[in-house]
Coordinates of C-alpha atoms and ligand atoms in Angstrom, one line a residue:
X1 CA 2.0 11.6 -15.4
X2 CA 5.1 9.5 -15.7
X3 CA 8.2 9.6 -13.5
X4 CA 10.3 11.1 -16.3
X5 CA 7.9 14.0 -16.6
X6 CA 8.0 14.6 -12.8
X7 CA 11.8 14.5 -12.9
X8 CA 11.8 17.1 -15.8
X9 CA 9.3 19.2 -13.9
X10 CA 11.6 19.2 -10.9
X11 CA 14.6 20.3 -13.0
X12 CA 12.5 23.1 -14.5
X13 CA 11.4 24.4 -11.1
X14 CA 14.6 24.0 -9.1
X15 CA 17.3 24.1 -11.7
X16 CA 18.9 20.8 -10.5
X17 CA 18.4 17.1 -10.7
X18 CA 16.4 15.4 -8.0
X19 CA 18.1 12.8 -5.8
X20 CA 15.4 10.3 -6.7
X21 CA 11.8 9.7 -7.8
X22 CA 9.3 7.8 -5.6
X23 CA 5.7 6.6 -6.1
X24 CA 2.8 5.8 -3.7
X25 CA -0.6 4.5 -4.7
X26 CA -4.2 5.3 -3.9
X27 CA -6.2 2.5 -2.5
X28 CA -9.6 0.8 -2.6
X29 CA -11.0 -0.8 0.5
X30 CA -12.3 -4.3 -0.5
X31 CA -14.1 -4.8 2.8
X32 CA -13.9 -3.5 6.4
X33 CA -15.6 0.0 6.4
X34 CA -15.4 2.3 9.4
X35 CA -13.8 -0.6 11.4
X36 CA -10.4 1.1 11.6
X37 CA -11.3 3.5 14.4
X38 CA -12.9 0.6 16.2
X39 CA -9.6 -1.4 16.4
X40 CA -11.1 -3.7 13.8
X41 CA -10.1 -5.3 10.5
X42 CA -9.8 -3.8 7.1
X43 CA -8.8 -5.2 3.7
X44 CA -7.6 -2.6 1.2
X45 CA -5.6 -3.1 -1.9
X46 CA -3.5 -0.6 -3.9
X47 CA -4.5 0.9 -7.1
X48 CA -2.3 1.3 -10.2
X49 CA -2.9 5.1 -9.8
X50 CA 0.0 6.7 -8.0
X51 CA 1.3 10.0 -6.8
X52 CA 4.9 10.4 -8.1
X53 CA 7.3 12.7 -6.3
X54 CA 10.8 13.9 -7.1
X55 CA 12.9 15.1 -4.2
X56 CA 16.2 16.5 -3.2
X57 CA 17.5 17.1 0.3
X58 CA 18.2 20.6 1.6
X59 CA 20.3 21.4 4.7
X60 CA 19.2 25.1 5.1
X61 CA 15.9 24.4 6.8
X62 CA 13.8 25.3 3.7
X63 CA 11.0 23.1 2.5
X64 CA 9.8 23.9 -1.0
X65 CA 6.7 22.2 -2.3
X66 CA 5.1 22.1 -5.7
X67 CA 2.3 20.0 -7.3
X68 CA 1.8 19.8 -11.0
X69 CA -1.9 19.2 -10.2
X70 CA -2.4 22.5 -8.4
X71 CA -2.7 25.5 -10.7
X72 CA -2.2 28.5 -8.5
X73 CA -1.1 30.5 -11.5
X74 CA 2.3 31.3 -10.1
X75 CA 4.1 28.2 -11.3
X76 CA 6.3 28.5 -8.3
X77 CA 6.8 26.3 -5.3
X78 CA 5.4 27.2 -1.8
X79 CA 8.3 27.9 0.6
X80 CA 8.1 27.0 4.2
X81 CA 10.8 26.7 7.0
X82 CA 10.9 23.3 8.7
X83 CA 11.4 24.7 12.2
X84 CA 8.4 27.0 11.8
X85 CA 6.0 24.1 11.0
X86 CA 3.2 23.8 13.5
X87 CA -0.2 22.2 13.3
X88 CA -1.8 25.6 13.4
X89 CA 0.2 26.8 10.4
X90 CA -1.1 24.1 7.9
X91 CA -3.0 25.4 5.0
X92 CA -4.4 24.0 1.7
X93 CA -2.8 21.1 -0.1
X94 CA 0.7 21.8 1.3
X95 CA -0.5 20.8 4.8
X96 CA -0.2 17.2 3.8
X97 CA 3.5 17.1 2.8
X98 CA 4.4 19.8 5.4
X99 CA 2.5 17.7 8.0
X100 CA 4.7 14.7 7.1
X101 CA 7.9 16.7 7.7
X102 CA 6.4 18.1 10.9
X103 CA 5.5 14.6 12.1
X104 CA 8.9 13.2 11.3
X105 CA 10.7 16.0 13.1
X106 CA 8.3 15.8 16.1
X107 CA 9.3 12.1 16.3
X108 CA 13.0 13.2 16.5
X109 CA 14.1 12.6 13.0
X110 CA 16.5 15.1 11.6
X111 CA 14.8 16.2 8.4
X112 CA 16.6 19.4 7.5
X113 CA 14.6 20.5 4.4
X114 CA 13.8 19.4 0.9
X115 CA 12.7 20.4 -2.6
X116 CA 9.6 18.5 -3.7
X117 CA 7.8 18.3 -7.0
X118 CA 5.0 15.9 -7.5
X119 CA 2.1 14.9 -9.8
X120 CA -0.6 12.3 -9.3
X121 CA -3.0 10.0 -11.3
X122 CA -5.0 9.3 -8.2
X123 CA -8.4 11.1 -8.5
X124 CA -8.5 13.5 -5.6
X125 CA -11.6 13.5 -3.3
X126 CA -13.0 10.3 -4.9
X127 CA -12.5 8.2 -1.7
X128 CA -9.5 6.6 -3.3
X129 CA -7.1 8.2 -0.8
X130 CA -5.1 10.7 -2.8
X131 CA -4.3 12.3 0.5
X132 CA -2.5 9.2 1.8
X133 CA -0.7 8.7 -1.5
X134 CA 0.6 12.3 -1.1
X135 CA 1.7 11.8 2.5
X136 CA 3.3 8.4 2.0
X137 CA 5.2 9.3 -1.1
X138 CA 6.8 12.2 0.7
X139 CA 7.4 10.1 3.9
X140 CA 9.1 7.3 1.9
X141 CA 11.3 9.7 0.0
X142 CA 12.4 11.5 3.2
X143 CA 13.0 8.1 4.9
X144 CA 15.3 7.1 2.1
X145 CA 17.1 10.4 1.6
X146 CA 17.7 11.0 5.3
X147 CA 18.3 7.3 6.0
X148 CA 15.8 7.2 8.8
X149 CA 15.4 3.4 8.6
X150 CA 11.7 3.5 9.2
X151 CA 9.5 0.6 8.1
X152 CA 6.3 0.9 6.0
X153 CA 4.0 0.6 9.0
X154 CA 6.0 3.2 10.9
X155 CA 5.8 5.7 8.0
X156 CA 2.1 5.0 7.8
X157 CA 1.7 5.9 11.5
X158 CA 3.6 9.2 11.1
X159 CA 1.5 10.0 8.0
X160 CA -1.7 9.4 10.0
X161 CA -0.4 11.8 12.7
X162 CA 0.3 14.4 9.9
X163 CA -3.3 14.0 8.6
X164 CA -5.0 13.9 12.1
X165 CA -3.0 16.6 13.8
X166 CA -1.4 18.8 11.2
X167 CA -4.1 18.7 8.5
X168 CA -6.8 18.3 11.1
X169 CA -8.7 15.4 9.4
X170 CA -9.7 12.6 11.6
X171 CA -8.8 9.4 9.7
X172 CA -7.9 5.9 10.8
X173 CA -4.7 4.1 9.9
X174 CA -6.0 2.2 6.9
X175 CA -5.3 4.5 4.0
X176 CA -1.7 5.2 4.9
X177 CA -0.9 1.6 5.6
X178 CA -2.4 0.5 2.4
X179 CA -0.4 3.0 0.4
X180 CA 2.8 2.1 2.2
X181 CA 2.5 -1.7 2.5
X182 CA 0.3 -3.2 -0.2
X183 CA 1.7 -5.7 -2.7
X184 CA 0.8 -6.4 -6.3
X185 CA -1.8 -9.2 -6.7
X186 CA -2.8 -9.1 -3.1
X187 CA -5.2 -7.4 -0.7
X188 CA -3.8 -6.4 2.7
X189 CA -5.5 -7.9 5.7
X190 CA -4.8 -5.4 8.5
X191 CA -5.6 -5.7 12.1
X192 CA -5.8 -2.0 13.1
X193 CA -5.3 -2.8 16.8
X194 CA -1.8 -4.3 16.7
X195 CA -1.1 -3.3 13.1
X196 CA -0.3 -6.9 12.2
X197 CA -0.7 -7.5 8.5
X198 CA -1.1 -10.4 6.1
X199 CA -0.9 -10.3 2.3
X200 CA -3.9 -12.2 0.9
X201 CA -3.7 -13.4 -2.7
X202 CA -6.3 -11.4 -4.7
X203 CA -5.8 -12.1 -8.3
X204 CA -9.1 -11.9 -10.0
X205 CA -7.9 -11.7 -13.6
X206 CA -6.6 -15.2 -13.7
X207 CA -10.0 -16.4 -12.5
X208 CA -11.9 -14.6 -15.2
X209 CA -13.2 -11.8 -12.9
X210 CA -12.7 -8.1 -12.7
X211 CA -13.2 -5.5 -10.0
X212 CA -14.7 -2.2 -11.2
X213 CA -14.4 1.1 -9.4
X214 CA -17.2 3.5 -10.0
X215 CA -16.3 7.0 -8.9
X216 CA -19.7 8.8 -8.5
X217 CA -18.0 12.2 -8.6
X218 CA -20.1 13.4 -5.8
X219 CA -19.1 14.3 -2.3
X220 CA -21.9 15.4 -0.1
X221 CA -20.9 18.4 1.9
X222 CA -21.9 17.2 5.4
X223 CA -19.6 14.1 5.2
X224 CA -17.0 15.3 7.7
X225 CA -19.5 16.1 10.4
X226 CA -21.3 12.7 9.9
X227 CA -17.9 10.9 10.2
X228 CA -17.4 12.5 13.6
X229 CA -20.9 11.5 14.7
X230 CA -20.4 7.9 13.7
X231 CA -17.1 7.8 15.4
X232 CA -18.5 9.3 18.6
X233 CA -21.5 6.8 18.4
X234 CA -19.1 3.9 18.2
X235 CA -17.2 5.1 21.2
X236 CA -20.4 5.5 23.1
X237 CA -21.3 1.9 22.2
X238 CA -18.0 0.6 23.4
X239 CA -18.3 2.5 26.7
X240 CA -21.9 1.3 27.3
X241 CA -20.7 -2.3 26.6
X242 CA -17.7 -1.9 28.8
X243 CA -15.1 -2.7 26.2
X244 CA -12.1 -0.8 24.9
X245 CA -13.4 -0.8 21.4
X246 CA -16.2 -2.5 19.4
X247 CA -13.6 -4.9 18.0
X248 CA -13.9 -6.6 21.4
X249 CA -17.5 -7.8 20.8
X250 CA -17.2 -11.2 19.2
X251 CA -19.7 -11.9 16.4
X252 CA -21.4 -14.7 18.3
X253 CA -22.1 -12.4 21.2
X254 CA -23.6 -9.7 19.1
X255 CA -27.2 -10.4 20.0
X256 CA -26.5 -10.4 23.7
X257 CA -24.6 -7.1 23.3
X258 CA -27.5 -5.5 21.3
X259 CA -29.8 -6.7 24.1
X260 CA -27.7 -4.8 26.6
X261 CA -28.0 -1.6 24.7
X262 CA -31.7 -1.5 25.4
X263 CA -33.4 1.4 23.7
X264 CA -30.2 3.1 22.4
X265 CA -31.5 2.5 18.8
X266 CA -28.8 4.5 17.0
X267 CA -25.9 3.0 19.0
X268 CA -27.3 -0.5 18.4
X269 CA -27.3 0.1 14.6
X270 CA -23.7 1.3 14.7
X271 CA -22.6 -1.6 16.9
X272 CA -24.3 -4.1 14.6
X273 CA -22.5 -2.7 11.6
X274 CA -19.1 -2.8 13.1
X275 CA -19.4 -6.3 14.6
X276 CA -20.9 -7.8 11.4
X277 CA -18.4 -5.9 9.2
X278 CA -15.4 -7.3 11.1
X279 CA -17.0 -10.8 10.6
X280 CA -17.3 -10.0 6.9
X281 CA -13.6 -9.2 6.6
X282 CA -12.8 -12.5 8.2
X283 CA -15.2 -14.3 5.9
X284 CA -13.6 -12.7 2.8
X285 CA -10.1 -13.6 4.0
X286 CA -11.2 -17.3 4.4
X287 CA -12.9 -17.4 1.0
X288 CA -9.9 -15.8 -0.7
X289 CA -7.5 -18.2 1.0
X290 CA -9.7 -21.1 0.0
X291 CA -9.4 -19.8 -3.6
X292 CA -13.1 -19.0 -3.8
X293 CA -13.0 -15.4 -4.9
X294 CA -16.4 -15.6 -6.6
X295 CA -18.0 -16.3 -3.3
X296 CA -17.0 -12.9 -1.8
X297 CA -19.5 -11.1 -4.1
X298 CA -22.6 -11.6 -1.8
X299 CA -20.4 -10.6 1.3
X300 CA -19.6 -7.3 -0.4
X301 CA -23.3 -6.7 -1.1
X302 CA -24.2 -7.5 2.5
X303 CA -21.6 -5.0 3.6
X304 CA -23.3 -2.4 1.5
X305 CA -26.7 -3.0 3.0
X306 CA -25.2 -2.7 6.4
X307 CA -23.5 0.6 5.6
X308 CA -26.8 1.8 4.0
X309 CA -29.3 0.7 6.7
X310 CA -27.3 0.4 9.9
X311 CA -24.4 2.8 9.6
X312 CA -26.4 5.1 7.3
X313 CA -23.6 6.6 5.3
X314 CA -24.6 5.7 1.8
X315 CA -26.3 8.1 -0.6
X316 CA -28.5 7.8 -3.7
X317 CA -25.6 7.7 -6.1
X318 CA -23.8 4.9 -4.3
X319 CA -27.1 2.9 -3.9
X320 CA -27.8 3.3 -7.5
X321 CA -24.4 1.8 -8.5
X322 CA -24.9 -1.2 -6.2
X323 CA -28.5 -1.8 -7.1
X324 CA -27.9 -1.4 -10.8
X325 CA -24.8 -3.6 -10.7
X326 CA -26.6 -6.4 -8.8
X327 CA -29.6 -6.2 -11.1
X328 CA -27.3 -6.4 -14.1
X329 CA -25.4 -9.6 -13.3
X330 CA -22.6 -8.4 -10.9
X331 CA -21.3 -11.0 -8.4
X332 CA -21.6 -8.3 -5.7
X333 CA -21.1 -4.6 -5.1
X334 CA -20.6 -2.1 -2.2
X335 CA -19.8 1.5 -1.5
X336 CA -16.2 1.9 -0.4
X337 CA -14.5 4.6 1.7
X338 CA -16.0 7.0 4.1
X339 CA -19.4 7.4 2.4
X340 CA -21.8 10.1 1.3
X341 CA -20.3 10.0 -2.2
X342 CA -16.9 8.9 -3.5
X343 CA -16.7 5.5 -5.0
X344 CA -18.3 2.0 -5.1
X345 CA -16.8 -1.3 -6.2
X346 CA -18.4 -4.0 -8.4
X347 CA -17.2 -7.5 -8.6
X348 CA -18.0 -8.9 -12.0
X349 CA -17.3 -11.7 -14.5
X350 CA -15.0 -10.5 -17.1
X351 CA -17.5 -11.0 -19.9
X352 CA -20.1 -9.0 -18.0
X353 CA -18.0 -5.8 -17.7
X354 CA -19.2 -4.0 -20.8
X355 CA -22.9 -4.5 -20.2
X356 CA -22.5 -3.6 -16.5
X357 CA -20.6 -0.5 -17.2
X358 CA -23.3 0.6 -19.7
X359 CA -26.1 -0.2 -17.3
X360 CA -24.5 1.9 -14.6
X361 CA -23.9 4.8 -17.0
X362 CA -27.4 4.6 -18.3
X363 CA -28.9 4.5 -14.8
X364 CA -26.9 7.6 -13.8
X365 CA -28.1 9.4 -16.9
X366 CA -31.7 8.4 -16.3
X367 CA -31.5 9.7 -12.7
X368 CA -30.0 13.0 -13.8
X369 CA -26.7 12.4 -11.9
X370 CA -23.3 13.5 -13.0
X371 CA -21.8 10.8 -15.3
X372 CA -19.7 8.4 -13.1
X373 CA -16.1 7.4 -13.9
X374 CA -15.8 3.6 -14.2
X375 CA -12.4 1.8 -14.3
X376 CA -11.0 -1.6 -13.7
X377 CA -8.8 -1.9 -10.6
X378 CA -5.9 -4.4 -10.6
X379 CA -4.4 -4.9 -7.1
X380 CA -1.0 -3.1 -7.5
X381 CA 2.2 -2.4 -5.6
X382 CA 2.6 -0.2 -2.6
X383 CA 4.9 2.7 -2.2
X384 CA 8.4 2.3 -3.8
X385 CA 11.4 4.2 -5.1
X386 CA 11.3 4.4 -8.9
X387 CA 14.8 5.9 -9.5
X388 CA 17.9 7.3 -8.0
X389 CA 19.9 10.4 -8.9
X390 CA 20.8 10.7 -12.6
Ligands
ADP1 P1 -9.1 11.5 -0.9 O1 -8.0 11.2 0.0 O2 -10.3 10.6 -0.8 O3 -8.7 11.7 -2.3 P2 -9.0 13.9 0.7 O4 -10.0 15.0 0.9 O5 -8.6 13.1 1.9 O6 -9.6 13.0 -0.4 O7 -7.7 14.4 0.1 C1 -7.7 15.3 -1.0 C2 -6.8 16.4 -0.8 O8 -5.4 16.0 -0.9 C3 -6.9 17.5 -2.0 O9 -7.9 18.4 -1.7 C4 -5.5 18.1 -1.9 O10 -5.4 19.1 -0.9 C5 -4.6 16.9 -1.5 N1 -4.0 16.3 -2.6 C6 -4.2 15.0 -3.1 N2 -3.4 14.8 -4.2 C7 -2.8 15.9 -4.5 C8 -1.9 16.3 -5.5 N3 -1.5 15.5 -6.5 N4 -1.4 17.6 -5.5 C9 -1.8 18.4 -4.5 N5 -2.6 18.1 -3.5 C10 -3.1 16.9 -3.5
MG2 MG1 -8.1 11.1 2.1

């Protein structure tokens, strides 16, 4: 849904023009999976799919929230009072934007209320971070309207607090930083320890390649609990190895570290994934900087095997995408995002896209799986203001 439609929706709901319209994208993680809560490296890029929000300030303490994508039948905004927002009060989709207002106010920023109407083209629950797009678009708009002067990485941090504490979803800092800070034609190399970032040129189209996103349209129900277990296992590994975070184990000391973990078989597997995955991010950065994007394909596939066999968060649908793609001429493929469903990415020669897409669709049909959604992802811009008051 375009910005004009969101503006019109705002006027219909609230009977006045918004003060502006903002957009924040979903993201795909190119490489660096589950490294973000281990102080490690990640490398997302922004999708062309965005959440668009129209906002106007209020000074009476009222926060009114409406999403064109949520059909609650009433066609009316949800009304909350900013001073009554507490992490215990969050409920449903409004917890994401309300959590952002709560986090801003808790950090001492005078956000006195707002009217919000939004709509999104980011598929929700597909591992493409519709939640971060929603948080970041609201945070950026409030930052502009209330002249808070916060930078992208600071907004990302506050959005993460909103999601962790107000929504109650344990996530790292990657999704919000990607949505807030990515640039078109680039992937974002982010060190999640000190939040330093580098924009890495990632223009596949001019080199005759494409990146496909395959949304499996499944989300296995136990994924949240499994995330918590992996996180706890990584923390245990770091404690056993006497480091602050698994990021502190250098790649060339991996074997020694695994030796010290003795018969802790599960922790060993988790540690091996994190240490090799950080190394893979660094390899992808070097290859892209050297202009050798084709060579990242096998690194992506290695990453998938590590997530499947060591971290054990893949599922039959994700494995089928990767196996089919690699058997059908892809340069490489991997699951992306938290795992147990969601999406996979496939790096392909441009000419191979139609046959690869068909091969994946056929394989899903033959396996009796829900038809996947396949689309090309072009690295796109991060959050931005689209327009000012009319
Ligand atoms: P992901 O971030 O991978 O898409 P999450 O489960 O983290 O999945 O976030 C999805 C949730 O975010 C939805 O269930 C909904 O509550 C909220 N959400 C995302 N986009 C919108 C939207 N456009 N309108 C309302 N709620 C949204
Ligand atoms: Mg999310």
